[in-house]
Amino acid sequence: MKNSSDKLLLEEIINLIPYYVFWKDVNGNYLGVNELFAKASGFTSGDELIGKKDNQTKWPKETVDFFNETDQQVITNNSPLINVEMNTKFINGEVKTLLMNKVPLVNINNEVLGILGFLTDITEQKNILKEKNKAQKELEMITGKLIQTEKLRALGLMAGGIAHEINNPLTIVSGKANMIKRLINKDEVDKDLIEKHCEDLIETVNRCSSVIQNLKDFSRQTPQDKITQFLLSSSLSSLIKVVNLRAELKNKISIIERYTDMAISAKKVSFEQTIINILENAIYEMREDKSITIYIDNYEGRENGIRISNPGPPIASNILPYIFDPFFTTKPIGIGTGLGLSTCKSLMKSCGGDIFYERYEDMNSFVVTLVV
């Protein structure tokens, strides 16, 4: 009686397991299954399936072939087959993704007597993962468009400064060209003076090229912002030149670079847009001041990074907990929210970094941590 009751208890436990459970002999005959597997195979109970092979079930032929192939792998190698994904069509027409596990059943001499297997339905998890990946791609696309929009907005703010930076050299080019024209029309040509004017022309053209190249680098649209290694100095110096193109900041802003150069690994576009956003936030907060000073230092905490600081009273305690929340801004309606610190934080985390606020030397500081 005890053996009978133990057997019934074991069968009840196996039937309660939310997996498709089965065991076979070395010839592929079913020795036992739980109810879930029996119904999926086209039978009303597990007893009906005992002694039958896979080709006597209602599993599709490709599934039967796959069952037989994996059975033989386990038996021949006397080793388990773990977490093998398979897609199969069920009797009701539904296609499910199953995770298959099979282990050999052996005697005391380690001789294979059969196999024990179970299938886990992971269709819902796969669908969730698929939707998550789709949402992630959509988010990356939206973030990319947001970054590009912010770049164009920043370029709009810089338009006056850009015109000034280009117009002045063009005036010099025009003047030098006229001088050279007059010199070559003289009876005695002063080659040394002409050479000097030509050198000035080349230097002026290079200056214009530098301005244009900085703008091109800043405004470029990168389809995939991948993690690369680059020098901090080359990135920051280019960004500072771009910020200084803003006409209303002429002779007003000083960005003091006190950092030690280093090679960093990050998504370059994400990093640069984050820095631009922090600089613009600092400029906006100090817009009423006669002069604006921003300091860029190395940060040497738990991780390497840079600290961007500007003088001023600390951020109000009722605002501080929310500055990294999505859509949070202290700017009035119509001024724009910029890229937003929440998005900047996400961008930096996507390349192994982070961004946080701290009060440093009586200044408001934002620290951008980096992988060095």
Short mmCIF file of C-alpha atoms in Angstrom, two decimals:
data_model
loop_
_atom_site.label_atom_id
_atom_site.label_comp_id
_atom_site.label_asym_id
_atom_site.label_seq_id
_atom_site.Cartn_x
_atom_site.Cartn_y
_atom_site.Cartn_z
CA MET A 1 0.00 0.00 0.00
CA LYS A 2 2.83 2.30 0.87
CA ASN A 3 4.48 1.85 -2.56
CA SER A 4 1.14 2.42 -4.27
CA SER A 5 0.45 5.63 -2.31
CA ASP A 6 4.01 6.85 -2.92
CA LYS A 7 3.57 6.25 -6.64
CA LEU A 8 0.30 8.17 -6.71
CA LEU A 9 1.90 11.04 -4.77
CA LEU A 10 4.82 11.14 -7.20
CA GLU A 11 2.44 11.15 -10.20
CA GLU A 12 0.42 13.96 -8.62
CA ILE A 13 3.56 16.02 -8.02
CA ILE A 14 4.78 15.49 -11.61
CA ASN A 15 1.37 16.46 -12.97
CA LEU A 16 1.43 19.66 -10.94
CA ILE A 17 4.78 20.74 -12.40
CA PRO A 18 4.12 23.53 -14.95
CA TYR A 19 6.49 21.93 -17.47
CA TYR A 20 6.14 19.24 -20.14
CA VAL A 21 7.83 16.25 -18.42
CA PHE A 22 8.65 12.87 -20.00
CA TRP A 23 11.06 9.93 -19.72
CA LYS A 24 11.94 7.23 -22.29
CA ASP A 25 14.03 4.11 -22.68
CA VAL A 26 17.05 3.93 -25.02
CA ASN A 27 14.81 2.80 -27.90
CA GLY A 28 12.70 5.94 -27.71
CA ASN A 29 9.64 4.30 -26.06
CA TYR A 30 7.86 6.50 -23.55
CA LEU A 31 8.03 5.13 -20.00
CA GLY A 32 6.06 7.99 -18.47
CA VAL A 33 4.88 11.56 -19.00
CA ASN A 34 2.91 14.15 -17.08
CA GLU A 35 -0.57 15.23 -18.17
CA LEU A 36 0.65 18.46 -19.73
CA PHE A 37 3.00 16.59 -22.10
CA ALA A 38 0.36 13.92 -22.85
CA LYS A 39 -2.21 16.54 -23.95
CA ALA A 40 0.37 18.38 -26.05
CA SER A 41 1.15 15.03 -27.73
CA GLY A 42 -2.52 14.46 -28.57
CA PHE A 43 -3.56 12.13 -25.70
CA THR A 44 -5.96 12.59 -22.81
CA SER A 45 -3.75 10.91 -20.21
CA GLY A 46 -0.13 9.91 -19.68
CA ASP A 47 -0.96 6.18 -19.59
CA GLU A 48 -2.06 6.27 -23.26
CA LEU A 49 1.42 7.42 -24.31
CA ILE A 50 3.41 4.76 -22.43
CA GLY A 51 5.13 2.35 -24.86
CA LYS A 52 4.66 4.66 -27.85
CA LYS A 53 7.33 6.51 -29.82
CA ASP A 54 7.42 10.13 -30.97
CA ASN A 55 6.19 9.26 -34.47
CA GLN A 56 3.00 7.87 -32.89
CA THR A 57 2.14 11.24 -31.35
CA LYS A 58 0.60 14.34 -32.92
CA TRP A 59 3.77 16.38 -32.70
CA PRO A 60 4.75 17.81 -36.17
CA LYS A 61 7.29 15.74 -38.14
CA GLU A 62 10.06 18.35 -37.73
CA THR A 63 9.52 18.28 -33.95
CA VAL A 64 9.57 14.46 -33.91
CA ASP A 65 12.82 14.46 -35.89
CA PHE A 66 14.33 17.00 -33.51
CA PHE A 67 13.24 14.94 -30.46
CA ASN A 68 14.84 11.80 -31.93
CA GLU A 69 18.05 13.61 -32.88
CA THR A 70 18.52 15.16 -29.43
CA ASP A 71 17.61 11.86 -27.70
CA GLN A 72 20.45 10.15 -29.54
CA GLN A 73 22.89 12.92 -28.61
CA VAL A 74 22.14 12.45 -24.91
CA ILE A 75 22.26 8.62 -25.09
CA THR A 76 25.40 8.41 -27.26
CA ASN A 77 27.38 11.03 -25.29
CA ASN A 78 25.94 10.11 -21.89
CA SER A 79 25.71 13.83 -21.15
CA PRO A 80 22.86 16.29 -20.65
CA LEU A 81 21.51 18.71 -23.23
CA ILE A 82 20.67 21.97 -21.48
CA ASN A 83 18.51 24.97 -22.46
CA VAL A 84 18.01 24.25 -26.16
CA GLU A 85 15.42 26.55 -27.74
CA MET A 86 12.90 25.14 -30.20
CA ASN A 87 9.81 26.46 -31.95
CA THR A 88 6.99 24.00 -32.54
CA LYS A 89 3.38 24.02 -33.65
CA PHE A 90 0.85 22.63 -31.16
CA ILE A 91 -2.34 20.72 -31.97
CA ASN A 92 -4.45 23.90 -31.68
CA GLY A 93 -2.28 25.57 -34.34
CA GLU A 94 -0.45 27.81 -31.87
CA VAL A 95 3.31 28.11 -32.35
CA LYS A 96 5.24 28.17 -29.09
CA THR A 97 8.88 28.63 -28.13
CA LEU A 98 10.05 25.85 -25.82
CA LEU A 99 13.22 25.48 -23.83
CA MET A 100 14.28 21.84 -23.91
CA ASN A 101 16.40 20.03 -21.30
CA LYS A 102 17.33 16.34 -21.45
CA VAL A 103 19.51 14.27 -19.11
CA PRO A 104 20.60 10.62 -19.32
CA LEU A 105 19.13 8.07 -16.90
CA VAL A 106 21.92 5.69 -15.84
CA ASN A 107 22.34 2.61 -13.64
CA ILE A 108 24.97 2.10 -10.93
CA ASN A 109 27.50 1.17 -13.64
CA ASN A 110 26.85 4.50 -15.39
CA GLU A 111 25.21 2.72 -18.33
CA VAL A 112 22.49 4.73 -20.06
CA LEU A 113 19.02 3.22 -19.56
CA GLY A 114 17.04 6.08 -21.04
CA ILE A 115 16.50 9.83 -20.83
CA LEU A 116 14.54 12.27 -18.70
CA GLY A 117 13.37 15.45 -20.35
CA PHE A 118 11.27 18.50 -19.76
CA LEU A 119 10.15 21.38 -21.92
CA THR A 120 9.52 24.90 -20.61
CA ASP A 121 7.14 27.23 -22.43
CA ILE A 122 9.05 30.52 -22.81
CA THR A 123 6.81 32.03 -25.50
CA GLU A 124 5.59 34.86 -23.28
CA GLN A 125 9.12 35.72 -22.10
CA LYS A 126 10.35 35.76 -25.72
CA ASN A 127 7.48 38.03 -26.75
CA ILE A 128 8.19 40.37 -23.85
CA LEU A 129 11.88 40.43 -24.79
CA LYS A 130 10.97 41.11 -28.41
CA GLU A 131 8.72 44.02 -27.37
CA LYS A 132 11.41 45.29 -25.02
CA ASN A 133 14.01 45.23 -27.81
CA LYS A 134 11.57 46.98 -30.13
CA ALA A 135 10.86 49.64 -27.50
CA GLN A 136 14.61 50.04 -26.88
CA LYS A 137 15.25 50.61 -30.59
CA GLU A 138 12.41 53.14 -30.75
CA LEU A 139 13.81 54.90 -27.67
CA GLU A 140 17.28 55.03 -29.22
CA MET A 141 15.79 56.45 -32.42
CA ILE A 142 13.82 59.11 -30.50
CA THR A 143 16.89 59.97 -28.40
CA GLY A 144 18.97 60.27 -31.57
CA LYS A 145 16.42 62.67 -33.08
CA LEU A 146 16.30 64.63 -29.82
CA ILE A 147 20.09 64.97 -29.80
CA GLN A 148 20.08 66.14 -33.42
CA THR A 149 17.30 68.65 -32.70
CA GLU A 150 19.29 70.01 -29.76
CA LYS A 151 22.36 70.36 -31.96
CA LEU A 152 20.39 72.35 -34.52
CA ARG A 153 18.92 74.51 -31.75
CA ALA A 154 22.41 75.18 -30.39
CA LEU A 155 23.64 76.04 -33.88
CA GLY A 156 20.74 78.48 -34.17
CA LEU A 157 21.88 80.20 -30.97
CA MET A 158 25.40 80.37 -32.38
CA ALA A 159 24.35 81.78 -35.77
CA GLY A 160 25.41 85.36 -34.98
CA GLY A 161 28.78 84.26 -33.66
CA ILE A 162 29.34 81.99 -36.64
CA ALA A 163 28.65 84.86 -39.05
CA HIS A 164 31.12 87.04 -37.15
CA GLU A 165 33.80 84.33 -37.09
CA ILE A 166 33.48 83.78 -40.85
CA ASN A 167 32.86 87.37 -41.94
CA ASN A 168 36.00 88.83 -40.37
CA PRO A 169 38.39 86.37 -42.08
CA LEU A 170 36.56 86.89 -45.37
CA THR A 171 37.20 90.64 -45.06
CA ILE A 172 40.88 89.89 -44.50
CA VAL A 173 40.97 87.55 -47.52
CA SER A 174 39.34 90.19 -49.72
CA GLY A 175 41.76 92.89 -48.55
CA LYS A 176 44.84 90.71 -48.99
CA ALA A 177 43.71 89.62 -52.47
CA ASN A 178 43.37 93.26 -53.56
CA MET A 179 46.82 94.06 -52.15
CA ILE A 180 48.39 91.18 -54.09
CA LYS A 181 46.56 92.32 -57.23
CA ARG A 182 48.01 95.83 -56.92
CA LEU A 183 51.49 94.50 -56.16
CA ILE A 184 51.70 92.26 -59.23
CA ASN A 185 50.63 95.20 -61.46
CA LYS A 186 53.64 97.25 -60.41
CA ASP A 187 56.72 97.46 -62.61
CA GLU A 188 58.88 95.97 -59.86
CA VAL A 189 57.23 93.03 -58.13
CA ASP A 190 58.05 92.67 -54.41
CA LYS A 191 58.06 88.89 -54.15
CA ASP A 192 58.74 88.87 -50.40
CA LEU A 193 55.73 91.09 -49.68
CA ILE A 194 53.51 89.02 -51.94
CA GLU A 195 54.69 85.85 -50.18
CA LYS A 196 53.87 87.45 -46.80
CA HIS A 197 50.34 88.33 -47.96
CA CYS A 198 49.89 84.79 -49.31
CA GLU A 199 50.94 83.30 -45.96
CA ASP A 200 48.39 85.55 -44.24
CA LEU A 201 45.75 84.34 -46.69
CA ILE A 202 46.56 80.68 -45.98
CA GLU A 203 46.45 81.30 -42.22
CA THR A 204 43.09 83.08 -42.53
CA VAL A 205 41.62 80.32 -44.71
CA ASN A 206 42.81 77.73 -42.18
CA ARG A 207 41.06 79.72 -39.44
CA CYS A 208 37.79 79.59 -41.41
CA SER A 209 38.30 75.88 -42.08
CA SER A 210 38.83 75.25 -38.37
CA VAL A 211 35.55 77.01 -37.50
CA ILE A 212 33.66 75.08 -40.18
CA GLN A 213 35.22 71.76 -39.16
CA ASN A 214 34.24 72.30 -35.51
CA LEU A 215 30.68 73.00 -36.63
CA LYS A 216 30.64 69.92 -38.87
CA ASP A 217 31.97 67.72 -36.06
CA PHE A 218 29.38 69.08 -33.66
CA SER A 219 26.38 68.89 -36.02
CA ARG A 220 27.14 65.50 -37.59
CA GLN A 221 24.40 62.91 -37.32
CA THR A 222 25.80 59.52 -36.34
CA PRO A 223 23.46 56.56 -37.07
CA GLN A 224 25.11 54.40 -34.41
CA ASP A 225 26.85 56.06 -31.52
CA LYS A 226 29.29 53.32 -30.57
CA ILE A 227 31.74 53.24 -27.69
CA THR A 228 35.16 54.37 -28.92
CA GLN A 229 38.35 55.60 -27.28
CA PHE A 230 39.38 59.24 -27.75
CA LEU A 231 41.36 61.97 -26.01
CA LEU A 232 39.39 64.09 -23.57
CA SER A 233 41.27 67.24 -24.63
CA SER A 234 40.44 66.95 -28.33
CA SER A 235 36.75 66.52 -27.55
CA LEU A 236 36.47 69.29 -24.95
CA SER A 237 38.52 71.86 -26.87
CA SER A 238 36.28 71.39 -29.90
CA LEU A 239 33.13 71.80 -27.77
CA ILE A 240 34.48 74.92 -26.06
CA LYS A 241 35.20 76.52 -29.44
CA VAL A 242 31.64 75.80 -30.52
CA VAL A 243 30.16 77.29 -27.31
CA ASN A 244 32.31 80.42 -27.75
CA LEU A 245 30.70 81.03 -31.15
CA ARG A 246 27.56 82.31 -29.43
CA ALA A 247 27.47 86.03 -30.19
CA GLU A 248 25.79 87.07 -26.93
CA LEU A 249 28.63 85.42 -24.99
CA LYS A 250 31.40 87.33 -26.77
CA ASN A 251 33.92 88.58 -24.19
CA LYS A 252 31.59 87.41 -21.41
CA ILE A 253 32.35 83.74 -20.90
CA SER A 254 35.55 82.15 -19.63
CA ILE A 255 35.85 78.38 -19.60
CA ILE A 256 38.85 77.50 -17.44
CA GLU A 257 40.33 74.12 -18.38
CA ARG A 258 42.12 72.75 -15.31
CA TYR A 259 41.92 69.06 -16.13
CA THR A 260 44.70 66.64 -16.97
CA ASP A 261 44.26 65.03 -20.37
CA MET A 262 43.45 61.34 -20.60
CA ALA A 263 42.14 58.78 -23.05
CA ILE A 264 38.53 57.83 -22.34
CA SER A 265 36.10 55.24 -23.67
CA ALA A 266 32.55 56.46 -24.32
CA LYS A 267 29.94 57.04 -26.98
CA LYS A 268 31.47 60.25 -28.34
CA VAL A 269 28.25 61.89 -29.55
CA SER A 270 26.45 61.07 -26.28
CA PHE A 271 29.37 62.35 -24.21
CA GLU A 272 29.72 65.59 -26.16
CA GLN A 273 26.00 66.33 -26.12
CA THR A 274 25.96 65.75 -22.36
CA ILE A 275 28.83 68.22 -21.87
CA ILE A 276 27.15 70.80 -24.13
CA ASN A 277 23.94 70.45 -22.12
CA ILE A 278 25.75 70.97 -18.79
CA LEU A 279 27.60 74.02 -20.16
CA GLU A 280 24.39 75.51 -21.53
CA ASN A 281 22.61 74.94 -18.20
CA ALA A 282 25.44 76.74 -16.39
CA ILE A 283 25.33 79.63 -18.88
CA TYR A 284 21.55 79.92 -18.50
CA GLU A 285 21.76 80.00 -14.69
CA MET A 286 24.38 82.79 -14.83
CA ARG A 287 22.79 84.70 -17.74
CA GLU A 288 22.26 87.87 -15.66
CA ASP A 289 25.91 88.05 -14.58
CA LYS A 290 28.32 90.42 -16.31
CA SER A 291 30.85 87.63 -16.70
CA ILE A 292 30.50 83.86 -16.71
CA THR A 293 33.24 81.56 -15.48
CA ILE A 294 33.02 77.78 -15.79
CA TYR A 295 35.70 75.44 -14.49
CA ILE A 296 36.49 71.99 -15.88
CA ASP A 297 38.53 69.76 -13.54
CA ASN A 298 39.39 66.11 -13.22
CA TYR A 299 37.21 64.10 -10.89
CA GLU A 300 38.98 61.45 -8.87
CA GLY A 301 36.38 59.68 -6.81
CA ARG A 302 35.41 56.06 -7.08
CA GLU A 303 35.67 56.44 -10.84
CA ASN A 304 37.60 58.76 -13.12
CA GLY A 305 35.78 61.58 -14.79
CA ILE A 306 35.46 65.34 -15.15
CA ARG A 307 33.79 67.96 -12.99
CA ILE A 308 32.12 71.02 -14.53
CA SER A 309 31.57 73.79 -11.97
CA ASN A 310 30.21 77.31 -11.88
CA PRO A 311 30.01 79.79 -8.98
CA GLY A 312 26.65 80.55 -7.46
CA PRO A 313 24.27 79.62 -4.65
CA PRO A 314 23.53 75.91 -4.23
CA ILE A 315 20.56 74.35 -6.01
CA ALA A 316 17.48 74.78 -3.80
CA SER A 317 16.80 71.78 -1.54
CA ASN A 318 13.19 71.49 -2.78
CA ILE A 319 14.43 71.16 -6.38
CA LEU A 320 17.60 69.08 -5.94
CA PRO A 321 15.89 65.63 -5.57
CA TYR A 322 14.13 66.06 -8.93
CA ILE A 323 16.80 67.47 -11.27
CA PHE A 324 17.39 64.07 -12.92
CA ASP A 325 13.67 63.29 -13.30
CA PRO A 326 12.30 63.07 -16.87
CA PHE A 327 10.88 66.37 -18.21
CA PHE A 328 11.96 68.30 -15.10
CA THR A 329 13.01 71.89 -15.83
CA THR A 330 13.28 75.21 -14.02
CA LYS A 331 13.05 77.14 -17.27
CA PRO A 332 9.88 79.09 -18.09
CA ILE A 333 7.48 77.87 -20.78
CA GLY A 334 8.77 78.80 -24.22
CA ILE A 335 12.45 78.81 -23.28
CA GLY A 336 12.85 75.09 -23.89
CA THR A 337 14.09 72.30 -21.67
CA GLY A 338 17.23 71.40 -23.60
CA LEU A 339 18.25 67.78 -23.73
CA GLY A 340 17.43 67.34 -20.04
CA LEU A 341 19.59 65.91 -17.28
CA SER A 342 17.48 62.75 -17.24
CA THR A 343 18.38 62.02 -20.87
CA CYS A 344 22.01 62.97 -20.24
CA LYS A 345 22.13 60.47 -17.38
CA SER A 346 20.70 57.74 -19.63
CA LEU A 347 23.21 58.57 -22.36
CA MET A 348 26.16 58.31 -19.99
CA LYS A 349 24.90 55.09 -18.39
CA SER A 350 24.60 53.57 -21.88
CA CYS A 351 28.37 53.80 -22.24
CA GLY A 352 29.30 52.72 -18.72
CA GLY A 353 29.44 56.19 -17.18
CA ASP A 354 27.15 58.32 -15.05
CA ILE A 355 26.38 61.91 -14.11
CA PHE A 356 25.58 63.38 -10.70
CA TYR A 357 25.48 66.71 -8.85
CA GLU A 358 27.63 67.80 -5.94
CA ARG A 359 28.54 71.04 -4.19
CA TYR A 360 32.28 71.65 -4.70
CA GLU A 361 34.34 74.63 -3.47
CA ASP A 362 31.18 76.75 -3.08
CA MET A 363 30.24 75.98 -6.67
CA ASN A 364 27.51 73.97 -8.35
CA SER A 365 29.22 70.99 -9.96
CA PHE A 366 28.10 68.24 -12.26
CA VAL A 367 30.38 65.23 -12.40
CA VAL A 368 30.50 63.04 -15.50
CA THR A 369 32.17 59.70 -14.74
CA LEU A 370 33.91 57.82 -17.52
CA VAL A 371 35.55 54.53 -18.38
CA VAL A 372 39.28 55.22 -18.72
#
